[in-house]
PDB file of C-alpha atoms in Angstrom:
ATOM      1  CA  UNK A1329      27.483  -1.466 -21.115  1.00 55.00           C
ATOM      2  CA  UNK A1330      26.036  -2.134 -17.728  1.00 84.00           C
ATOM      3  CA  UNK A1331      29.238  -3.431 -14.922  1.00 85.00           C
ATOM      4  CA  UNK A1332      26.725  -6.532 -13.671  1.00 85.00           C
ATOM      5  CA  UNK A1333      26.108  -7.536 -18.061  1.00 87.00           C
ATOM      6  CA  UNK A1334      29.787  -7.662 -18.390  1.00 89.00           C
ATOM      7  CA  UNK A1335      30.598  -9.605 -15.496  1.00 89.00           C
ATOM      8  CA  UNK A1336      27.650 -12.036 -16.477  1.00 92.00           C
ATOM      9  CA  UNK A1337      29.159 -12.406 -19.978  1.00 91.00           C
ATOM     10  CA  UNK A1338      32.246 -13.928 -18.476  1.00 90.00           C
ATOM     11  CA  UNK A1339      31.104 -15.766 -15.860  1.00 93.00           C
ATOM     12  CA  UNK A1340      27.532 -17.219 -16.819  1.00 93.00           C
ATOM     13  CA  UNK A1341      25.184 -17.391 -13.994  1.00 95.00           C
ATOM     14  CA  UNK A1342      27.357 -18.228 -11.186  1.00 95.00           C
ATOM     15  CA  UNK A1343      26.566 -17.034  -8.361  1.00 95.00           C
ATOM     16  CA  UNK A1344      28.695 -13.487  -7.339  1.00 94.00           C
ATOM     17  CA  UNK A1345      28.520 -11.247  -4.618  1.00 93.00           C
ATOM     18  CA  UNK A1346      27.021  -7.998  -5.374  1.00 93.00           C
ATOM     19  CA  UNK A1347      26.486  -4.661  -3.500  1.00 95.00           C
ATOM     20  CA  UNK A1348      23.172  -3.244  -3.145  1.00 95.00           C
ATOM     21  CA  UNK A1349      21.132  -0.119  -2.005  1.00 97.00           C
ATOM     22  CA  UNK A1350      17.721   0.207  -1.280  1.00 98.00           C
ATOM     23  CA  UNK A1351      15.282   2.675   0.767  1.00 98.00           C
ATOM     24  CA  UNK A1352      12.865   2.318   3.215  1.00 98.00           C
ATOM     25  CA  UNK A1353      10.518   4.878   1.816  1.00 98.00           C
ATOM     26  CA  UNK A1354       7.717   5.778   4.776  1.00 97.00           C
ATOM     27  CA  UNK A1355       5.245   7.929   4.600  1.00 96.00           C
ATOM     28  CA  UNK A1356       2.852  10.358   7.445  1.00 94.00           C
ATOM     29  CA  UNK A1357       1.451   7.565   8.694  1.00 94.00           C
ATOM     30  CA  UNK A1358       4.472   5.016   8.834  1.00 94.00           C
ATOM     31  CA  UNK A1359       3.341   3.455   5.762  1.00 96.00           C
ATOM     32  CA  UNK A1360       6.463   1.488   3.661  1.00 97.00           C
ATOM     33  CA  UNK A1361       6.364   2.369  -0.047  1.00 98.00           C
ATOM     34  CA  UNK A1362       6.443  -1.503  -1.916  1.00 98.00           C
ATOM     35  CA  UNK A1363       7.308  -2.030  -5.328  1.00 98.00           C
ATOM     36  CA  UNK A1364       5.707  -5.028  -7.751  1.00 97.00           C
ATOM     37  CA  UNK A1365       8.354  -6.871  -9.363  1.00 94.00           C
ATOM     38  CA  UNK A1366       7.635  -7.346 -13.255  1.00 92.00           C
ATOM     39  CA  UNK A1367      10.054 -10.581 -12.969  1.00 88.00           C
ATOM     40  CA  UNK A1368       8.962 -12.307  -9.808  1.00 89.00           C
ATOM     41  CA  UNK A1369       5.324 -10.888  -9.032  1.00 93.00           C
ATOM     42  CA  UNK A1370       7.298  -9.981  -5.517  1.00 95.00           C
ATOM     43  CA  UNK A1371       7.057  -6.925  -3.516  1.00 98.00           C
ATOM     44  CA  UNK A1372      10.097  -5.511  -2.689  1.00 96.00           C
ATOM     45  CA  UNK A1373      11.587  -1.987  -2.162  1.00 98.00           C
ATOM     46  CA  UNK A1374      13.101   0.882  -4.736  1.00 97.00           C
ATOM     47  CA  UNK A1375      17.208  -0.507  -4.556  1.00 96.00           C
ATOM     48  CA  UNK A1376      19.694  -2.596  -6.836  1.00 93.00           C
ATOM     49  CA  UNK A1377      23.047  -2.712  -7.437  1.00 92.00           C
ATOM     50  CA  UNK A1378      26.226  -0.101  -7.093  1.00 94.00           C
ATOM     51  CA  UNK A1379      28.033   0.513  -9.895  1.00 92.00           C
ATOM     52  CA  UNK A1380      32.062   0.640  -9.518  1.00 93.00           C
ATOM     53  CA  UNK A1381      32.815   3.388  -8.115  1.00 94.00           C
ATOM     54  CA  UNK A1382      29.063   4.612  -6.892  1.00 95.00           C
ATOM     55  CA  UNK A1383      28.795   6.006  -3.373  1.00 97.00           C
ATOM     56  CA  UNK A1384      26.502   3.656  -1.669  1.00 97.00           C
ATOM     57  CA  UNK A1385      24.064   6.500  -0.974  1.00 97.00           C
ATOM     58  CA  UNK A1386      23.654   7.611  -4.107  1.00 97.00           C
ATOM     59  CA  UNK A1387      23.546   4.597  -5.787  1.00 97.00           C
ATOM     60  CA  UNK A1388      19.935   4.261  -3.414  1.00 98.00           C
ATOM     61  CA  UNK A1389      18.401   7.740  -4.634  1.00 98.00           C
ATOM     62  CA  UNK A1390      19.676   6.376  -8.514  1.00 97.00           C
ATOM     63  CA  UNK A1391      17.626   3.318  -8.385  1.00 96.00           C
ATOM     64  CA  UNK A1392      14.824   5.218  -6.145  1.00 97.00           C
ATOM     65  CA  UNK A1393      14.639   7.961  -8.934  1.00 97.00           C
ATOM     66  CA  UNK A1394      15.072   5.031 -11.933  1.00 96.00           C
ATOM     67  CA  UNK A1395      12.322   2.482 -10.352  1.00 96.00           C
ATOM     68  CA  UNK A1396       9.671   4.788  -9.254  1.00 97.00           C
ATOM     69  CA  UNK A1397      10.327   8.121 -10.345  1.00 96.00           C
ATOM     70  CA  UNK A1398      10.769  10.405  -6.991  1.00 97.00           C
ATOM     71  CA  UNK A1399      13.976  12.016  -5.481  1.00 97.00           C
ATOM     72  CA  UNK A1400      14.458  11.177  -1.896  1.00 98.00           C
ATOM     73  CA  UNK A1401      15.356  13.650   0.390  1.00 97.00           C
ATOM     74  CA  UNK A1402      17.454  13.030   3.825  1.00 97.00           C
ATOM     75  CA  UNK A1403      17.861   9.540   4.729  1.00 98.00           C
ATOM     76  CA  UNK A1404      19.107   7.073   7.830  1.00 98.00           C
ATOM     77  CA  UNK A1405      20.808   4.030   7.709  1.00 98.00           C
ATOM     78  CA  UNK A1406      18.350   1.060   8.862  1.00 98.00           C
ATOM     79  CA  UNK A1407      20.558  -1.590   8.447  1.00 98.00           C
ATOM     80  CA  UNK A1408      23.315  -3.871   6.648  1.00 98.00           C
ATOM     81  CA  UNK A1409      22.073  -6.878   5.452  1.00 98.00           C
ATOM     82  CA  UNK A1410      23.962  -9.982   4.590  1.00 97.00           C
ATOM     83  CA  UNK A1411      24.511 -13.969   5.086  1.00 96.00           C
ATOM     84  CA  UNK A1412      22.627 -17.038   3.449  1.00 94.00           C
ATOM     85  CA  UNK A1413      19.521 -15.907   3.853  1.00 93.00           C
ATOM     86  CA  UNK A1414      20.389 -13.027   0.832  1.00 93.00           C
ATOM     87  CA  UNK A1415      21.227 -15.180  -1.222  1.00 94.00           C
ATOM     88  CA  UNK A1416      19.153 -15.190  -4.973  1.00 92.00           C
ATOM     89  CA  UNK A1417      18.589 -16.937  -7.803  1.00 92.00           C
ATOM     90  CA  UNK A1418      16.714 -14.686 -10.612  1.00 88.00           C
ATOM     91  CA  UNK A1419      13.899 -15.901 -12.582  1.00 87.00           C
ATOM     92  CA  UNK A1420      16.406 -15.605 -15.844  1.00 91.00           C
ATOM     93  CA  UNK A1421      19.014 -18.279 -13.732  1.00 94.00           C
ATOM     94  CA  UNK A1422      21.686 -15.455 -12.566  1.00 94.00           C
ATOM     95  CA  UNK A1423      23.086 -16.129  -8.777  1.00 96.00           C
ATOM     96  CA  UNK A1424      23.663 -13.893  -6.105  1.00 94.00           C
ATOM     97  CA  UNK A1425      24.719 -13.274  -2.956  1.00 96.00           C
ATOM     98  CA  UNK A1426      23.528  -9.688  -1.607  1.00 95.00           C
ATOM     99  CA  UNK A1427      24.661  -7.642   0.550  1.00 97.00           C
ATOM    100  CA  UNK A1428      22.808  -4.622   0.877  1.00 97.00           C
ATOM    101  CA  UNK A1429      22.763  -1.749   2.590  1.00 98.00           C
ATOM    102  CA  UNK A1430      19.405  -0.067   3.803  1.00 98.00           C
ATOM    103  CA  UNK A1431      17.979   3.412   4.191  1.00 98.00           C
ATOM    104  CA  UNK A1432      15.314   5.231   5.652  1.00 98.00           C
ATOM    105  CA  UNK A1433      13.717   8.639   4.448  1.00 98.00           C
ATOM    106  CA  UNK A1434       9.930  10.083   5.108  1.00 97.00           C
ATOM    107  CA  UNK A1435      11.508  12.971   2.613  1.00 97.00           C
ATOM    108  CA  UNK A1436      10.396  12.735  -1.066  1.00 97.00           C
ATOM    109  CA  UNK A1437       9.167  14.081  -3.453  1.00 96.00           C
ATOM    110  CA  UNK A1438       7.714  14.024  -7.187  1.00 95.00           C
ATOM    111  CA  UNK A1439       5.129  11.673  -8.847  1.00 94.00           C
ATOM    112  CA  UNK A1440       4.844   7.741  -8.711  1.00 94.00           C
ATOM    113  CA  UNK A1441       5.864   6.610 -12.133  1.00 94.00           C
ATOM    114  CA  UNK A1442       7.100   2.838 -12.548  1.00 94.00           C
ATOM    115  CA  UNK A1443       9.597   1.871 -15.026  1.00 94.00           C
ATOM    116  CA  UNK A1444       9.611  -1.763 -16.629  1.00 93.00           C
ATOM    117  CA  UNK A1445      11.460  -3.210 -13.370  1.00 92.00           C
ATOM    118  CA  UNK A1446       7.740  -3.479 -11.161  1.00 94.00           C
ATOM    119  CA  UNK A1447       3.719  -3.478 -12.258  1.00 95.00           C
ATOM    120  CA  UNK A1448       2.713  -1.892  -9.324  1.00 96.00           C
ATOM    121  CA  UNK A1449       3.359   0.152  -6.222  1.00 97.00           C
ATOM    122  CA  UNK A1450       1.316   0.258  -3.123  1.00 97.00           C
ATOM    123  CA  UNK A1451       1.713   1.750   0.808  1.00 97.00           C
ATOM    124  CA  UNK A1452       1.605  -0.605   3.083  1.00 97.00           C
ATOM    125  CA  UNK A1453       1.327  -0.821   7.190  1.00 95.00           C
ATOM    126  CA  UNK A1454       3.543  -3.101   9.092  1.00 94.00           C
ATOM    127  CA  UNK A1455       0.928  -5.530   9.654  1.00 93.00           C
ATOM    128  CA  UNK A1456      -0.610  -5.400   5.955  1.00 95.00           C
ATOM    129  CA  UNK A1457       2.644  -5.989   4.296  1.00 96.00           C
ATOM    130  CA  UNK A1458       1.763  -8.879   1.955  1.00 96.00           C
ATOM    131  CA  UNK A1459       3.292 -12.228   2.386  1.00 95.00           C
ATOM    132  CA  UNK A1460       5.130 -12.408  -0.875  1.00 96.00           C
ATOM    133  CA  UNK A1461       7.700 -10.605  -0.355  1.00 96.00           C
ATOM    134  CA  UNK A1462      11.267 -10.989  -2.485  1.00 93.00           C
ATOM    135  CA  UNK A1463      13.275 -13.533  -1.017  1.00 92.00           C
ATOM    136  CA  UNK A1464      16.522 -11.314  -0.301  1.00 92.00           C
ATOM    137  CA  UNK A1465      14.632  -8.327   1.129  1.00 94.00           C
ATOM    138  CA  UNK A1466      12.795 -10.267   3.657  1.00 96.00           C
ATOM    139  CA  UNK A1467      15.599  -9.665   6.604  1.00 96.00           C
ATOM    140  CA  UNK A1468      14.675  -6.189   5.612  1.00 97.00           C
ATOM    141  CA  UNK A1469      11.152  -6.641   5.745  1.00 97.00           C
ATOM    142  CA  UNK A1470      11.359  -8.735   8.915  1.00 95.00           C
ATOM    143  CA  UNK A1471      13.142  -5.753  11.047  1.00 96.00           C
ATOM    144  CA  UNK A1472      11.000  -3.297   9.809  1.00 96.00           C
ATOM    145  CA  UNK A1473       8.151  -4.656  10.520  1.00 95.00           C
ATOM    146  CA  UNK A1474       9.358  -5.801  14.293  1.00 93.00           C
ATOM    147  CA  UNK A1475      10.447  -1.390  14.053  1.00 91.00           C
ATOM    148  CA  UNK A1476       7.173  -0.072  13.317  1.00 86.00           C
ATOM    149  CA  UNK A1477       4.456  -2.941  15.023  1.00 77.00           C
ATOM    150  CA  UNK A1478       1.476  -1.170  15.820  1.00 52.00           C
ATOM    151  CA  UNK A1479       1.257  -0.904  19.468  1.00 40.00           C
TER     152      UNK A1479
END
């Protein structure tokens, strides 16, 4: 069984802190890959949890390869991300208190296929990032876009 269903069986939905990975997937033209979440109806980006154990980069390509289907090729660290403003409470009641850890590739490959986490997927410029964005990623969001403003 999953580490994070476990530790939700004993503790309810209290909030815990959890370690996270997600990817700044960009494409030619600088465009960020964004992810429809089935839960929220939020964008955010291919990422979740670490498992025990999981090396933080590979538990980024995991969820990459899990959420949308495509490996991910050589990627930079973009950021650490933590404090209030991470801070979640899921649709189903479960808190949390992320801190997650944030790559960038423009390497990937394979074809787009969503599992039941998101609806949709979509490439979107700096500027036409839409405004409803998942609350914990928006740090994320917020730097990149400030990285990759049109001039």
């Amino acid at each position: 069984m999953d580490y994070l269903l476990q530790l939700r069986q004993l503790i309810g939905h209290r909030p815990i802190l959890m370690v996270g990975a997600a990817i700044l997937v960009v494409d030619e033209s600088d465009r960020l890959l964004m992810l429809k979440r089935s839960d929220s109806g939020c964008w955010g980006l291919p990422g979740g949890a670490t498992e025990p154990g999981e090396v933080v980069e590979e538990a980024a390509k995991r969820e990459t390869r899990e959420e949308v289907g495509i490996e991910v090729g050589e990627m930079n660290l973009f950021g650490v991300f933590s404090g209030p403003e991470l801070f979640y409470k899921y649709p189903n009641g479960d808190e949390v208190y992320n801190v997650t850890i944030v790559y960038l590739s423009r390497i990937w490959h394979g074809q787009m296929t969503l599992n039941e986490e998101h609806t949709a997927w979509n490439w979107f410029a700096a500027p036409e990032i839409p405004e409803d964005v998942s609350p914990p990623i928006k740090p994320v969001i917020e730097q990149f876009k400030r990285q990759f403003r049109l001039e």
